[in-house]
């Protein structure tokens, strides 16, 4: 067990705070809760064979080995969270099918299980009531059982609420189609922007040329979302002085390519389904 002094040193250590912040964003948890989970994970798994004094010395020395342990402890927690989320989402899909949601509404509402994140983003646009939005988002994020606990619902009350939402969707199909079409348009625009960037870079563009391209597209919401990623330390430098933005320009490039590849894979999946 770590001493109180070591835990305090660990929680004030810059690499630990950085990975704690990343974890809080991935788990949609408070920074304090994420740091507590990360501390427990390290104590129970990564620090078992390291003495209290050794950990203090490694923190003081900014040990690369210790940074790696914190990094992979964070990855373990994030991986476990994603697995649990996928399990719960699968439960929601099976529950939905049991109460006979028709294929068109199911496609728009949960996007055939391959676009759950997209469906969650559409919820505020589909349901005007704030409490209904919170309930639907909870179902997708935490699953049926956790939602029942959070909202104090019995099985009967939960199913009644779900049927009510399905009835609403059935009576507002034209609204949902408009929202889905708008969302599709935004994704196409984002993909085209990313493709333009990838072609530019693949043609061996200089940092000056890339910087000019970024400046010309700096008002793009898609580009802003990439630049605002916490992995990029100095966002303003990337937007205004890309040539001299140091390691951030490599991080920016990796994030742009990763997003492009993700959207490209989703487009291929859509093509396979349509065929």
Coordinates of C-alpha atoms in Angstrom, one line a residue:
X1 CA 0.0 0.0 0.0
X2 CA 1.3 3.4 -0.9
X3 CA 1.9 6.0 1.8
X4 CA -0.1 9.2 1.9
X5 CA 3.0 11.2 0.9
X6 CA 3.6 9.0 -2.2
X7 CA -0.1 9.3 -3.3
X8 CA 0.1 13.0 -2.9
X9 CA 3.3 13.2 -4.9
X10 CA 1.8 11.0 -7.6
X11 CA -1.4 13.1 -7.9
X12 CA 0.6 16.3 -8.3
X13 CA 3.0 14.7 -10.9
X14 CA 2.4 16.3 -14.3
X15 CA 2.4 13.0 -16.4
X16 CA -0.1 11.5 -13.9
X17 CA -2.4 14.6 -14.1
X18 CA -2.2 14.5 -17.9
X19 CA -3.3 10.9 -18.2
X20 CA -5.9 11.4 -15.5
X21 CA -7.4 14.2 -17.5
X22 CA -7.4 12.0 -20.7
X23 CA -9.1 9.3 -18.7
X24 CA -11.8 11.6 -17.3
X25 CA -12.6 12.6 -20.9
X26 CA -12.7 9.0 -22.2
X27 CA -14.9 7.8 -19.2
X28 CA -17.0 11.0 -19.1
X29 CA -16.1 11.2 -15.4
X30 CA -14.9 14.0 -13.2
X31 CA -11.2 14.7 -13.1
X32 CA -11.1 13.7 -9.4
X33 CA -12.9 10.4 -10.0
X34 CA -10.6 9.6 -12.9
X35 CA -7.5 10.3 -10.8
X36 CA -8.8 8.1 -8.0
X37 CA -9.5 5.2 -10.4
X38 CA -6.1 5.6 -11.9
X39 CA -4.4 5.6 -8.5
X40 CA -6.2 2.5 -7.5
X41 CA -5.4 0.7 -10.8
X42 CA -1.7 1.5 -10.3
X43 CA -1.6 0.4 -6.7
X44 CA -3.4 -2.9 -7.4
X45 CA -1.7 -3.8 -10.6
X46 CA 1.3 -1.7 -11.8
X47 CA 3.0 -0.9 -8.5
X48 CA 2.7 -4.2 -6.7
X49 CA 6.4 -5.0 -7.0
X50 CA 7.8 -1.4 -6.4
X51 CA 8.6 0.0 -3.0
X52 CA 7.2 3.3 -1.7
X53 CA 10.6 4.9 -1.7
X54 CA 11.4 3.7 -5.3
X55 CA 8.1 5.3 -6.6
X56 CA 8.9 8.6 -4.9
X57 CA 12.4 8.6 -6.5
X58 CA 10.9 7.7 -9.9
X59 CA 8.5 10.6 -9.6
X60 CA 11.2 13.0 -8.7
X61 CA 13.4 11.8 -11.6
X62 CA 10.4 11.9 -14.1
X63 CA 11.1 8.2 -14.8
X64 CA 10.2 7.1 -18.3
X65 CA 9.4 3.6 -16.9
X66 CA 6.9 5.1 -14.4
X67 CA 5.3 7.3 -17.1
X68 CA 4.8 4.1 -19.1
X69 CA 3.1 2.4 -16.1
X70 CA 0.7 5.3 -15.7
X71 CA 0.0 5.4 -19.4
X72 CA -0.9 1.7 -19.7
X73 CA -2.9 1.7 -16.4
X74 CA -5.0 4.5 -18.1
X75 CA -5.3 2.3 -21.2
X76 CA -6.4 -0.7 -19.1
X77 CA -9.2 1.4 -17.5
X78 CA -10.3 2.8 -20.8
X79 CA -10.4 -0.6 -22.4
X80 CA -12.5 -2.1 -19.6
X81 CA -14.9 0.8 -19.8
X82 CA -15.3 0.4 -23.6
X83 CA -15.9 -3.3 -23.2
X84 CA -18.6 -2.7 -20.5
X85 CA -20.2 0.0 -22.6
X86 CA -20.3 -2.4 -25.6
X87 CA -21.9 -5.1 -23.5
X88 CA -24.6 -2.7 -22.3
X89 CA -25.3 -1.3 -25.7
X90 CA -25.8 -4.8 -27.0
X91 CA -28.4 -5.3 -24.3
X92 CA -30.2 -2.1 -25.4
X93 CA -30.3 -3.4 -29.0
X94 CA -31.7 -6.7 -28.0
X95 CA -34.3 -5.0 -25.8
X96 CA -35.3 -2.8 -28.7
X97 CA -35.8 -5.7 -31.0
X98 CA -38.0 -7.5 -28.4
X99 CA -40.6 -4.7 -28.6
X100 CA -40.6 -4.7 -32.4
X101 CA -39.1 -1.4 -33.5
X102 CA -39.7 -1.2 -37.2
X103 CA -36.5 -1.3 -39.4
X104 CA -36.7 2.3 -40.6
X105 CA -37.0 3.8 -37.1
X106 CA -34.4 1.4 -35.7
X107 CA -32.0 2.5 -38.4
X108 CA -32.5 6.2 -37.7
X109 CA -32.5 5.9 -33.9
X110 CA -29.6 3.6 -33.3
X111 CA -28.0 3.5 -36.7
X112 CA -27.8 -0.3 -37.0
X113 CA -25.5 -0.6 -34.0
X114 CA -22.5 0.6 -35.9
X115 CA -23.3 4.3 -35.3
X116 CA -24.3 4.4 -31.6
X117 CA -22.2 7.5 -31.0
X118 CA -23.9 9.2 -33.9
X119 CA -27.3 8.3 -32.5
X120 CA -26.4 9.7 -29.1
X121 CA -25.4 13.0 -30.9
X122 CA -28.8 13.1 -32.6
X123 CA -30.8 12.7 -29.4
X124 CA -31.0 16.4 -28.4
X125 CA -32.2 17.2 -31.9
X126 CA -34.9 14.5 -31.9
X127 CA -36.4 14.9 -28.4
X128 CA -37.2 18.5 -27.3
X129 CA -37.7 17.5 -23.6
X130 CA -34.4 17.7 -21.5
X131 CA -35.3 14.9 -19.2
X132 CA -36.2 12.7 -22.1
X133 CA -32.8 13.5 -23.7
X134 CA -31.0 12.6 -20.5
X135 CA -32.9 9.3 -20.2
X136 CA -32.2 8.3 -23.8
X137 CA -28.5 9.2 -23.5
X138 CA -28.3 7.2 -20.3
X139 CA -29.7 4.1 -22.1
X140 CA -27.1 4.3 -24.8
X141 CA -24.2 5.2 -22.4
X142 CA -24.9 3.0 -19.4
X143 CA -27.5 0.4 -20.5
X144 CA -31.0 -0.5 -19.4
X145 CA -30.2 -1.8 -15.8
X146 CA -28.0 1.2 -14.9
X147 CA -30.6 3.6 -16.3
X148 CA -33.4 2.0 -14.2
X149 CA -31.2 2.7 -11.1
X150 CA -30.4 6.2 -12.1
X151 CA -34.0 7.2 -12.8
X152 CA -35.6 5.0 -10.1
X153 CA -37.6 3.0 -12.6
X154 CA -39.1 -0.5 -12.4
X155 CA -38.9 -2.8 -15.4
X156 CA -42.5 -1.9 -16.2
X157 CA -41.8 1.9 -16.0
X158 CA -38.6 1.5 -18.1
X159 CA -40.4 -0.4 -20.9
X160 CA -43.3 2.1 -20.8
X161 CA -40.9 4.9 -21.3
X162 CA -39.1 3.2 -24.1
X163 CA -42.4 2.4 -25.9
X164 CA -43.4 6.1 -25.5
X165 CA -40.2 7.2 -27.2
X166 CA -40.7 4.7 -30.0
X167 CA -44.2 6.0 -30.6
X168 CA -42.8 9.6 -30.7
X169 CA -40.3 8.5 -33.3
X170 CA -43.0 6.8 -35.4
X171 CA -45.1 9.9 -35.4
X172 CA -42.1 12.2 -36.3
X173 CA -40.4 10.2 -39.1
X174 CA -40.2 13.2 -41.4
X175 CA -38.4 15.2 -38.7
X176 CA -36.0 12.3 -38.0
X177 CA -35.2 11.9 -41.7
X178 CA -34.4 15.6 -42.0
X179 CA -32.1 15.4 -39.0
X180 CA -30.4 12.3 -40.3
X181 CA -29.9 13.8 -43.8
X182 CA -28.4 16.9 -42.2
X183 CA -26.0 14.8 -40.2
X184 CA -25.0 12.8 -43.3
X185 CA -24.3 16.1 -45.1
X186 CA -22.0 17.2 -42.2
X187 CA -20.1 14.0 -42.2
X188 CA -19.6 14.1 -46.0
X189 CA -18.3 17.7 -45.7
X190 CA -15.9 16.5 -42.9
X191 CA -14.7 13.5 -45.0
X192 CA -14.0 15.8 -48.0
X193 CA -12.0 18.2 -45.9
X194 CA -9.9 15.4 -44.4
X195 CA -9.4 13.8 -47.8
X196 CA -8.2 17.1 -49.1
X197 CA -5.7 17.3 -46.3
X198 CA -4.5 13.7 -46.7
X199 CA -3.9 14.2 -50.4
X200 CA -1.9 17.4 -49.7
X201 CA 0.3 15.6 -47.2
X202 CA 0.7 12.5 -49.3
X203 CA 2.0 14.7 -52.1
X204 CA 4.9 15.8 -49.8
X205 CA 3.6 19.3 -49.0
X206 CA 6.0 21.4 -47.0
X207 CA 5.2 22.6 -43.5
X208 CA 4.6 26.0 -44.9
X209 CA 2.0 24.7 -47.4
X210 CA 0.3 22.7 -44.7
X211 CA 0.2 25.7 -42.4
X212 CA -1.3 27.8 -45.2
X213 CA -4.0 25.1 -45.7
X214 CA -4.8 25.0 -42.0
X215 CA -5.1 28.8 -41.9
X216 CA -7.5 28.8 -44.9
X217 CA -9.7 26.2 -43.1
X218 CA -9.4 27.5 -39.6
X219 CA -13.1 28.3 -39.3
X220 CA -14.1 24.7 -40.1
X221 CA -15.8 23.0 -37.1
X222 CA -14.2 19.7 -38.1
X223 CA -10.7 21.2 -38.0
X224 CA -11.4 23.0 -34.8
X225 CA -12.5 19.7 -33.2
X226 CA -9.1 18.1 -34.1
X227 CA -7.1 21.1 -32.9
X228 CA -9.0 21.3 -29.6
X229 CA -7.9 17.7 -28.8
X230 CA -6.1 17.7 -25.4
X231 CA -3.2 15.8 -27.0
X232 CA -2.3 19.1 -28.8
X233 CA -0.7 21.4 -26.2
X234 CA -0.6 24.7 -28.0
X235 CA -3.7 24.9 -30.3
X236 CA -3.0 28.5 -31.3
X237 CA 0.4 27.7 -32.5
X238 CA -0.9 25.0 -34.8
X239 CA -3.5 27.3 -36.3
X240 CA -1.3 30.4 -36.7
X241 CA 2.3 29.1 -36.8
X242 CA 2.3 25.5 -37.9
X243 CA 5.9 25.5 -39.1
X244 CA 7.1 26.2 -35.6
X245 CA 4.6 24.2 -33.6
X246 CA 7.0 21.5 -32.6
X247 CA 5.7 18.1 -31.7
X248 CA 2.1 19.4 -31.9
X249 CA 2.3 19.4 -35.7
X250 CA 3.1 15.6 -35.7
X251 CA 0.2 15.0 -33.3
X252 CA -2.1 17.1 -35.5
X253 CA -1.1 15.0 -38.5
X254 CA -1.8 11.7 -36.7
X255 CA -5.2 12.9 -35.5
X256 CA -6.2 14.1 -38.9
X257 CA -5.2 10.8 -40.5
X258 CA -6.8 8.7 -37.8
X259 CA -10.1 10.6 -38.2
X260 CA -9.9 10.2 -42.0
X261 CA -9.3 6.5 -41.7
X262 CA -12.2 6.1 -39.3
X263 CA -14.7 7.9 -41.6
X264 CA -13.3 6.0 -44.6
X265 CA -13.9 2.7 -42.9
X266 CA -17.5 3.8 -42.0
X267 CA -18.2 4.7 -45.6
X268 CA -17.0 1.2 -46.6
X269 CA -19.3 -0.4 -44.1
X270 CA -22.2 1.6 -45.4
X271 CA -21.4 0.4 -48.9
X272 CA -21.2 -3.2 -47.8
X273 CA -24.6 -2.9 -46.0
X274 CA -26.3 -1.2 -49.0
X275 CA -25.0 -3.9 -51.4

